PDB file of C-alpha atoms and ligand atoms in Angstrom:
ATOM      1  CA  MET A   1       3.052   5.016  18.634  1.00  0.00           C
ATOM      2  CA  ALA A   2       0.935   5.052  15.481  1.00  0.00           C
ATOM      3  CA  LYS A   3      -1.322   2.115  14.713  1.00  0.00           C
ATOM      4  CA  VAL A   4      -0.494   0.700  11.283  1.00  0.00           C
ATOM      5  CA  LEU A   5      -2.842  -1.504   9.232  1.00  0.00           C
ATOM      6  CA  VAL A   6      -1.509  -3.475   6.239  1.00  0.00           C
ATOM      7  CA  LEU A   7      -4.179  -4.796   3.884  1.00  0.00           C
ATOM      8  CA  PHE A   8      -2.357  -7.314   1.681  1.00  0.00           C
ATOM      9  CA  ALA A   9      -3.855  -8.450  -1.635  1.00  0.00           C
ATOM     10  CA  HIS A  10      -2.072 -11.034  -3.799  1.00  0.00           C
ATOM     11  CA  PRO A  11      -4.234 -13.515  -5.708  1.00  0.00           C
ATOM     12  CA  GLY A  12      -1.326 -15.748  -6.787  1.00  0.00           C
ATOM     13  CA  GLN A  13       0.712 -16.094  -3.625  1.00  0.00           C
ATOM     14  CA  ARG A  14       2.202 -19.474  -4.519  1.00  0.00           C
ATOM     15  CA  HIS A  15       4.039 -17.759  -7.388  1.00  0.00           C
ATOM     16  CA  SER A  16       5.047 -14.705  -5.382  1.00  0.00           C
ATOM     17  CA  ARG A  17       8.710 -14.047  -4.752  1.00  0.00           C
ATOM     18  CA  VAL A  18       8.762 -10.496  -3.406  1.00  0.00           C
ATOM     19  CA  ASN A  19       5.363  -9.765  -1.850  1.00  0.00           C
ATOM     20  CA  ILE A  20       5.336 -12.990   0.110  1.00  0.00           C
ATOM     21  CA  GLN A  21       8.609 -11.990   1.779  1.00  0.00           C
ATOM     22  CA  MET A  22       7.343  -8.448   2.354  1.00  0.00           C
ATOM     23  CA  ALA A  23       4.208  -9.936   3.921  1.00  0.00           C
ATOM     24  CA  GLY A  24       6.400 -12.002   6.244  1.00  0.00           C
ATOM     25  CA  ILE A  25       8.166  -8.844   7.371  1.00  0.00           C
ATOM     26  CA  ALA A  26       4.925  -6.953   7.966  1.00  0.00           C
ATOM     27  CA  ARG A  27       3.468  -9.851   9.960  1.00  0.00           C
ATOM     28  CA  GLY A  28       6.509  -9.857  12.219  1.00  0.00           C
ATOM     29  CA  ILE A  29       6.441  -6.225  13.308  1.00  0.00           C
ATOM     30  CA  GLU A  30       4.856  -5.706  16.676  1.00  0.00           C
ATOM     31  CA  GLY A  31       1.987  -3.255  16.594  1.00  0.00           C
ATOM     32  CA  VAL A  32       1.386  -3.654  12.853  1.00  0.00           C
ATOM     33  CA  THR A  33      -1.944  -5.284  12.030  1.00  0.00           C
ATOM     34  CA  PHE A  34      -1.477  -7.504   8.987  1.00  0.00           C
ATOM     35  CA  VAL A  35      -4.526  -8.704   7.026  1.00  0.00           C
ATOM     36  CA  ASP A  36      -4.284 -11.111   4.081  1.00  0.00           C
ATOM     37  CA  LEU A  37      -7.485 -10.171   2.261  1.00  0.00           C
ATOM     38  CA  TYR A  38      -7.544 -13.147  -0.137  1.00  0.00           C
ATOM     39  CA  SER A  39      -7.106 -15.601   2.757  1.00  0.00           C
ATOM     40  CA  GLU A  40      -9.733 -13.869   4.838  1.00  0.00           C
ATOM     41  CA  TYR A  41     -12.224 -13.472   1.996  1.00  0.00           C
ATOM     42  CA  PRO A  42     -11.606 -16.218  -0.602  1.00  0.00           C
ATOM     43  CA  LYS A  43     -15.115 -15.623  -1.956  1.00  0.00           C
ATOM     44  CA  LEU A  44     -14.774 -11.805  -1.772  1.00  0.00           C
ATOM     45  CA  ASP A  45     -17.556 -11.697   0.839  1.00  0.00           C
ATOM     46  CA  ILE A  46     -16.038  -8.762   2.667  1.00  0.00           C
ATOM     47  CA  ASP A  47     -17.279  -8.095   6.192  1.00  0.00           C
ATOM     48  CA  ILE A  48     -18.001  -4.368   5.962  1.00  0.00           C
ATOM     49  CA  ASP A  49     -18.509  -3.754   9.684  1.00  0.00           C
ATOM     50  CA  LEU A  50     -15.306  -5.589  10.594  1.00  0.00           C
ATOM     51  CA  GLU A  51     -13.298  -3.681   7.989  1.00  0.00           C
ATOM     52  CA  GLN A  52     -14.713  -0.308   9.031  1.00  0.00           C
ATOM     53  CA  ASP A  53     -13.957  -1.135  12.657  1.00  0.00           C
ATOM     54  CA  ARG A  54     -10.371  -2.003  11.683  1.00  0.00           C
ATOM     55  CA  LEU A  55     -10.014   1.335   9.907  1.00  0.00           C
ATOM     56  CA  LEU A  56     -11.277   3.241  12.936  1.00  0.00           C
ATOM     57  CA  LYS A  57      -8.618   1.570  15.106  1.00  0.00           C
ATOM     58  CA  HIS A  58      -5.637   2.566  12.928  1.00  0.00           C
ATOM     59  CA  ASP A  59      -3.811   5.771  11.995  1.00  0.00           C
ATOM     60  CA  VAL A  60      -2.017   4.528   8.874  1.00  0.00           C
ATOM     61  CA  VAL A  61      -3.650   2.364   6.201  1.00  0.00           C
ATOM     62  CA  ILE A  62      -1.435   0.506   3.723  1.00  0.00           C
ATOM     63  CA  PHE A  63      -2.549  -1.382   0.613  1.00  0.00           C
ATOM     64  CA  GLN A  64       0.220  -3.862  -0.261  1.00  0.00           C
ATOM     65  CA  PHE A  65      -0.202  -5.482  -3.690  1.00  0.00           C
ATOM     66  CA  PRO A  66       1.405  -6.452  -7.006  1.00  0.00           C
ATOM     67  CA  ILE A  67       0.301  -4.341  -9.959  1.00  0.00           C
ATOM     68  CA  TYR A  68      -2.164  -6.427 -11.994  1.00  0.00           C
ATOM     69  CA  TRP A  69      -3.321  -4.962 -15.294  1.00  0.00           C
ATOM     70  CA  TYR A  70      -2.104  -1.475 -14.332  1.00  0.00           C
ATOM     71  CA  SER A  71      -4.259  -1.472 -11.231  1.00  0.00           C
ATOM     72  CA  THR A  72      -4.923  -3.262  -7.946  1.00  0.00           C
ATOM     73  CA  PRO A  73      -5.922  -6.926  -7.717  1.00  0.00           C
ATOM     74  CA  SER A  74      -9.707  -7.053  -7.790  1.00  0.00           C
ATOM     75  CA  ILE A  75     -10.308  -7.684  -4.082  1.00  0.00           C
ATOM     76  CA  LEU A  76      -8.983  -4.211  -3.268  1.00  0.00           C
ATOM     77  CA  LYS A  77     -11.529  -2.653  -5.621  1.00  0.00           C
ATOM     78  CA  GLU A  78     -14.273  -4.741  -4.014  1.00  0.00           C
ATOM     79  CA  TRP A  79     -13.007  -3.683  -0.590  1.00  0.00           C
ATOM     80  CA  GLN A  80     -13.184   0.000  -1.572  1.00  0.00           C
ATOM     81  CA  ASP A  81     -16.625  -0.379  -3.173  1.00  0.00           C
ATOM     82  CA  LEU A  82     -18.064  -1.950  -0.037  1.00  0.00           C
ATOM     83  CA  VAL A  83     -16.126  -0.547   2.915  1.00  0.00           C
ATOM     84  CA  LEU A  84     -15.813   3.133   1.972  1.00  0.00           C
ATOM     85  CA  GLU A  85     -19.484   3.824   2.487  1.00  0.00           C
ATOM     86  CA  TYR A  86     -21.240   7.156   2.185  1.00  0.00           C
ATOM     87  CA  GLY A  87     -21.668   8.594   5.682  1.00  0.00           C
ATOM     88  CA  PHE A  88     -18.597   6.666   6.878  1.00  0.00           C
ATOM     89  CA  ALA A  89     -15.747   7.521   4.531  1.00  0.00           C
ATOM     90  CA  TYR A  90     -17.220  10.442   2.588  1.00  0.00           C
ATOM     91  CA  GLY A  91     -20.341  12.568   2.285  1.00  0.00           C
ATOM     92  CA  HIS A  92     -22.163  14.772   4.744  1.00  0.00           C
ATOM     93  CA  THR A  93     -21.134  13.010   7.962  1.00  0.00           C
ATOM     94  CA  GLY A  94     -18.544  10.744   6.398  1.00  0.00           C
ATOM     95  CA  ASP A  95     -15.419  11.907   8.137  1.00  0.00           C
ATOM     96  CA  LYS A  96     -14.303   8.750   9.935  1.00  0.00           C
ATOM     97  CA  LEU A  97     -11.073   8.421   7.943  1.00  0.00           C
ATOM     98  CA  ALA A  98     -10.134  12.102   7.927  1.00  0.00           C
ATOM     99  CA  GLY A  99      -6.521  12.739   8.859  1.00  0.00           C
ATOM    100  CA  LYS A 100      -5.374   9.123   8.568  1.00  0.00           C
ATOM    101  CA  ALA A 101      -2.439   8.411   6.272  1.00  0.00           C
ATOM    102  CA  PHE A 102      -2.892   6.163   3.244  1.00  0.00           C
ATOM    103  CA  LEU A 103       0.084   4.496   1.570  1.00  0.00           C
ATOM    104  CA  PRO A 104       0.202   2.097  -1.401  1.00  0.00           C
ATOM    105  CA  VAL A 105       3.051  -0.450  -1.345  1.00  0.00           C
ATOM    106  CA  VAL A 106       3.370  -1.923  -4.825  1.00  0.00           C
ATOM    107  CA  THR A 107       5.506  -4.190  -6.965  1.00  0.00           C
ATOM    108  CA  ALA A 108       5.472  -4.079 -10.762  1.00  0.00           C
ATOM    109  CA  GLY A 109       6.758  -6.538 -13.342  1.00  0.00           C
ATOM    110  CA  GLY A 110       7.668  -3.711 -15.711  1.00  0.00           C
ATOM    111  CA  PRO A 111      10.895  -1.724 -15.354  1.00  0.00           C
ATOM    112  CA  ASP A 112      10.796   1.882 -14.172  1.00  0.00           C
ATOM    113  CA  GLN A 113      11.664   3.306 -17.617  1.00  0.00           C
ATOM    114  CA  ALA A 114       8.525   1.617 -19.051  1.00  0.00           C
ATOM    115  CA  TYR A 115       6.426   3.683 -16.651  1.00  0.00           C
ATOM    116  CA  SER A 116       6.782   7.055 -18.335  1.00  0.00           C
ATOM    117  CA  GLU A 117       5.007   9.041 -21.014  1.00  0.00           C
ATOM    118  CA  HIS A 118       7.453   7.844 -23.660  1.00  0.00           C
ATOM    119  CA  GLY A 119       7.956   4.365 -22.228  1.00  0.00           C
ATOM    120  CA  SER A 120       6.122   1.210 -23.307  1.00  0.00           C
ATOM    121  CA  ASN A 121       3.474   1.580 -20.566  1.00  0.00           C
ATOM    122  CA  HIS A 122       2.841   5.262 -21.501  1.00  0.00           C
ATOM    123  CA  PHE A 123       1.897   6.341 -17.989  1.00  0.00           C
ATOM    124  CA  ARG A 124       3.833   6.973 -14.811  1.00  0.00           C
ATOM    125  CA  LEU A 125       3.080   4.479 -12.047  1.00  0.00           C
ATOM    126  CA  ARG A 126       1.882   7.362  -9.919  1.00  0.00           C
ATOM    127  CA  SER A 127      -0.612   8.350 -12.660  1.00  0.00           C
ATOM    128  CA  LEU A 128      -1.950   4.811 -12.862  1.00  0.00           C
ATOM    129  CA  LEU A 129      -2.525   4.884  -9.109  1.00  0.00           C
ATOM    130  CA  SER A 130      -4.423   8.189  -9.272  1.00  0.00           C
ATOM    131  CA  PRO A 131      -7.817   6.556  -8.512  1.00  0.00           C
ATOM    132  CA  LEU A 132      -6.380   5.460  -5.149  1.00  0.00           C
ATOM    133  CA  GLU A 133      -4.950   8.926  -4.572  1.00  0.00           C
ATOM    134  CA  GLN A 134      -8.218  10.682  -5.323  1.00  0.00           C
ATOM    135  CA  THR A 135     -10.185   8.163  -3.245  1.00  0.00           C
ATOM    136  CA  ALA A 136      -7.902   8.959  -0.314  1.00  0.00           C
ATOM    137  CA  ASN A 137      -8.352  12.688  -0.981  1.00  0.00           C
ATOM    138  CA  LEU A 138     -12.135  12.386  -1.048  1.00  0.00           C
ATOM    139  CA  CYS A 139     -12.008  10.598   2.306  1.00  0.00           C
ATOM    140  CA  GLY A 140      -9.819  13.342   3.777  1.00  0.00           C
ATOM    141  CA  MET A 141      -6.888  10.954   4.084  1.00  0.00           C
ATOM    142  CA  ARG A 142      -3.264  11.986   3.555  1.00  0.00           C
ATOM    143  CA  PHE A 143      -2.004  10.135   0.470  1.00  0.00           C
ATOM    144  CA  VAL A 144       1.657   9.182   0.823  1.00  0.00           C
ATOM    145  CA  ALA A 145       3.902   8.491  -2.195  1.00  0.00           C
ATOM    146  CA  PRO A 146       3.805   4.768  -3.066  1.00  0.00           C
ATOM    147  CA  TYR A 147       6.678   2.536  -1.916  1.00  0.00           C
ATOM    148  CA  ALA A 148       7.446   0.842  -5.222  1.00  0.00           C
ATOM    149  CA  LEU A 149       9.614  -1.903  -6.656  1.00  0.00           C
ATOM    150  CA  PHE A 150       9.909  -2.112 -10.461  1.00  0.00           C
ATOM    151  CA  ALA A 151      11.076  -5.141 -12.494  1.00  0.00           C
ATOM    152  CA  ALA A 152      10.143  -7.245  -9.488  1.00  0.00           C
ATOM    153  CA  HIS A 153      11.039 -10.553 -11.188  1.00  0.00           C
ATOM    154  CA  ASP A 154      14.662  -9.491 -11.573  1.00  0.00           C
ATOM    155  CA  ALA A 155      14.973  -7.993  -8.097  1.00  0.00           C
ATOM    156  CA  GLY A 156      16.218 -11.202  -6.449  1.00  0.00           C
ATOM    157  CA  PRO A 157      18.925 -12.034  -8.997  1.00  0.00           C
ATOM    158  CA  ASP A 158      20.126  -8.449  -9.431  1.00  0.00           C
ATOM    159  CA  GLY A 159      20.341  -7.745  -5.695  1.00  0.00           C
ATOM    160  CA  ARG A 160      17.527  -5.165  -5.331  1.00  0.00           C
ATOM    161  CA  ALA A 161      15.132  -7.426  -3.394  1.00  0.00           C
ATOM    162  CA  GLU A 162      17.068  -7.485  -0.132  1.00  0.00           C
ATOM    163  CA  PRO A 163      17.401  -3.680   0.242  1.00  0.00           C
ATOM    164  CA  HIS A 164      13.740  -3.344  -0.737  1.00  0.00           C
ATOM    165  CA  LEU A 165      12.728  -5.795   2.014  1.00  0.00           C
ATOM    166  CA  GLN A 166      14.905  -3.998   4.552  1.00  0.00           C
ATOM    167  CA  GLY A 167      13.433  -0.682   3.391  1.00  0.00           C
ATOM    168  CA  TYR A 168       9.907  -2.032   3.919  1.00  0.00           C
ATOM    169  CA  LYS A 169      10.825  -3.064   7.447  1.00  0.00           C
ATOM    170  CA  ARG A 170      12.256   0.413   8.108  1.00  0.00           C
ATOM    171  CA  LEU A 171       9.188   2.064   6.575  1.00  0.00           C
ATOM    172  CA  LEU A 172       6.802   0.100   8.813  1.00  0.00           C
ATOM    173  CA  GLU A 173       8.897   0.542  11.941  1.00  0.00           C
ATOM    174  CA  THR A 174       9.293   4.292  11.455  1.00  0.00           C
ATOM    175  CA  LEU A 175       5.612   4.755  10.632  1.00  0.00           C
ATOM    176  CA  ARG A 176       4.851   2.910  13.843  1.00  0.00           C
ATOM    177  CA  ALA A 177       7.351   4.996  15.849  1.00  0.00           C
ATOM    178  CA  GLU A 178       6.057   8.184  14.169  1.00  0.00           C
ATOM    179  CA  THR A 179       9.577   9.046  13.006  1.00  0.00           C
ATOM    180  CA  PHE A 180       8.688   8.652   9.338  1.00  0.00           C
ATOM    181  CA  ASP A 181       8.184  12.111   7.824  1.00  0.00           C
ATOM    182  CA  ILE A 182       4.739  11.744   6.275  1.00  0.00           C
ATOM    183  CA  ASP A 183       4.606  15.357   5.089  1.00  0.00           C
ATOM    184  CA  ALA A 184       7.942  15.032   3.277  1.00  0.00           C
ATOM    185  CA  ALA A 185       6.831  11.694   1.772  1.00  0.00           C
ATOM    186  CA  ARG A 186       3.662  13.334   0.471  1.00  0.00           C
ATOM    187  CA  ARG A 187       5.791  15.658  -1.663  1.00  0.00           C
ATOM    188  CA  LEU A 188       7.686  12.813  -3.378  1.00  0.00           C
ATOM    189  CA  GLU A 189       6.653  10.997  -6.561  1.00  0.00           C
ATOM    190  CA  LEU A 190       7.520   7.523  -5.263  1.00  0.00           C
ATOM    191  CA  LEU A 191       9.333   6.047  -2.281  1.00  0.00           C
ATOM    192  CA  SER A 192      12.158   3.544  -2.426  1.00  0.00           C
ATOM    193  CA  ALA A 193      14.482   2.048   0.181  1.00  0.00           C
ATOM    194  CA  ASP A 194      16.973   4.849  -0.538  1.00  0.00           C
ATOM    195  CA  THR A 195      14.501   7.715  -0.284  1.00  0.00           C
ATOM    196  CA  LEU A 196      12.540   7.108   2.906  1.00  0.00           C
ATOM    197  CA  PRO A 197      12.249  10.522   4.573  1.00  0.00           C
ATOM    198  CA  LEU A 198      12.781  10.367   8.316  1.00  0.00           C
ATOM    199  CA  ARG A 199      12.152  13.240  10.696  1.00  0.00           C
ATOM    200  CA  GLU A 200      15.207  15.419  11.273  1.00  0.00           C
ATOM    201  CA  GLY A 201      17.328  14.849  14.320  1.00  0.00           C
ATOM    202  CA  ILE A 202      16.006  11.347  14.937  1.00  0.00           C
ATOM    203  CA  SER A 203      18.458   8.497  14.652  1.00  0.00           C
ATOM    204  CA  HIS A 204      17.315   5.024  13.651  1.00  0.00           C
ATOM    205  CA  GLU A 205      20.617   3.216  14.103  1.00  0.00           C
TER     206      GLU A 205
HETATM  207  C1  LIG B 301      -2.555 -11.182 -14.049  1.00  0.00           C
HETATM  208  C2  LIG B 301      -1.297 -10.378 -13.959  1.00  0.00           C
HETATM  209  C3  LIG B 301      -1.298  -9.055 -14.396  1.00  0.00           C
HETATM  210  C4  LIG B 301      -0.148  -8.295 -14.295  1.00  0.00           C
HETATM  211  N1  LIG B 301      -0.178  -6.994 -14.731  1.00  0.00           N
HETATM  212  C5  LIG B 301       0.934  -6.228 -14.640  1.00  0.00           C
HETATM  213  C6  LIG B 301       0.911  -4.873 -15.079  1.00  0.00           C
HETATM  214  O1  LIG B 301      -0.100  -4.335 -15.525  1.00  0.00           O
HETATM  215  N2  LIG B 301       2.062  -4.156 -14.979  1.00  0.00           N
HETATM  216  C7  LIG B 301       3.218  -4.697 -14.466  1.00  0.00           C
HETATM  217  O2  LIG B 301       4.239  -3.977 -14.396  1.00  0.00           O
HETATM  218  N3  LIG B 301       3.255  -5.984 -14.025  1.00  0.00           N
HETATM  219  C8  LIG B 301       2.144  -6.746 -14.113  1.00  0.00           C
HETATM  220  N4  LIG B 301       2.165  -8.030 -13.647  1.00  0.00           N
HETATM  221  C9  LIG B 301       3.390  -8.543 -12.984  1.00  0.00           C
HETATM  222  C10 LIG B 301       3.258  -8.454 -11.459  1.00  0.00           C
HETATM  223  O3  LIG B 301       3.101  -7.126 -11.029  1.00  0.00           O
HETATM  224  C11 LIG B 301       4.484  -9.081 -10.829  1.00  0.00           C
HETATM  225  O4  LIG B 301       4.456 -10.442 -11.155  1.00  0.00           O
HETATM  226  C12 LIG B 301       4.527  -8.900  -9.325  1.00  0.00           C
HETATM  227  O5  LIG B 301       4.635  -7.540  -8.984  1.00  0.00           O
HETATM  228  C13 LIG B 301       5.723  -9.621  -8.749  1.00  0.00           C
HETATM  229  O6  LIG B 301       5.595  -9.700  -7.342  1.00  0.00           O
HETATM  230  P1  LIG B 301       5.487 -11.133  -6.606  1.00  0.00           P
HETATM  231  O7  LIG B 301       6.809 -11.816  -6.802  1.00  0.00           O
HETATM  232  O8  LIG B 301       5.196 -10.845  -5.206  1.00  0.00           O
HETATM  233  O9  LIG B 301       4.349 -11.887  -7.265  1.00  0.00           O
HETATM  234  C14 LIG B 301       1.041  -8.835 -13.757  1.00  0.00           C
HETATM  235  C15 LIG B 301       1.040 -10.169 -13.324  1.00  0.00           C
HETATM  236  C16 LIG B 301      -0.106 -10.930 -13.429  1.00  0.00           C
HETATM  237  C17 LIG B 301      -0.075 -12.372 -12.964  1.00  0.00           C
END
């Protein structure tokens, strides 16, 4: 069984509709370590040793967050700036994260068609997340296509929220059971509930 770490960052949880439910699912899966970064560090005083120790104990690292200003909420940047130290995460002897999988799990207010070269946001979501991808690359981690929900505000009323929540549960459970096909997921642009690649010949019913 793989050890899965979810680092959750949502600065406005009392207004959250989707992430708060996703967080509830992640918390409830046995063997998944769930960390609410804003609750743990309301003053952003991140405990570097504790966070590095957590990373060492897990095989899969997930950042779960809503897109804020085309990027992560600020605590995830602070976390990266402090925790991914030279000699630990990168550099001459910095190989402690090598081989681990890294997966962003994101929700966006904008619709998917806005996230394209000719759409109103001008960039693909995957392009906007390229700093995370390259950070993972530099640390020798295996960057997995983001599990994404667009137009998150409409997802409840239009019926997309429930399959997305069930897909998140399946994603976490199959990562944990090592039946999620990480290599196949690395070749995709984005993941959704309908496109989770599972390893051939393994049934999840
Ligand atoms: C400060 C702020 C900045 C935001 N920036 C973006 C953005 O750049 N792109 C986008 O698609 N949505 C943006 N949103 C919308 C959030 O991504 C959206 O509210 C969230 O994904 C919904 O998930 P939730 O119900 O869990 O809060 C922003 C929201 C806030 C409050």
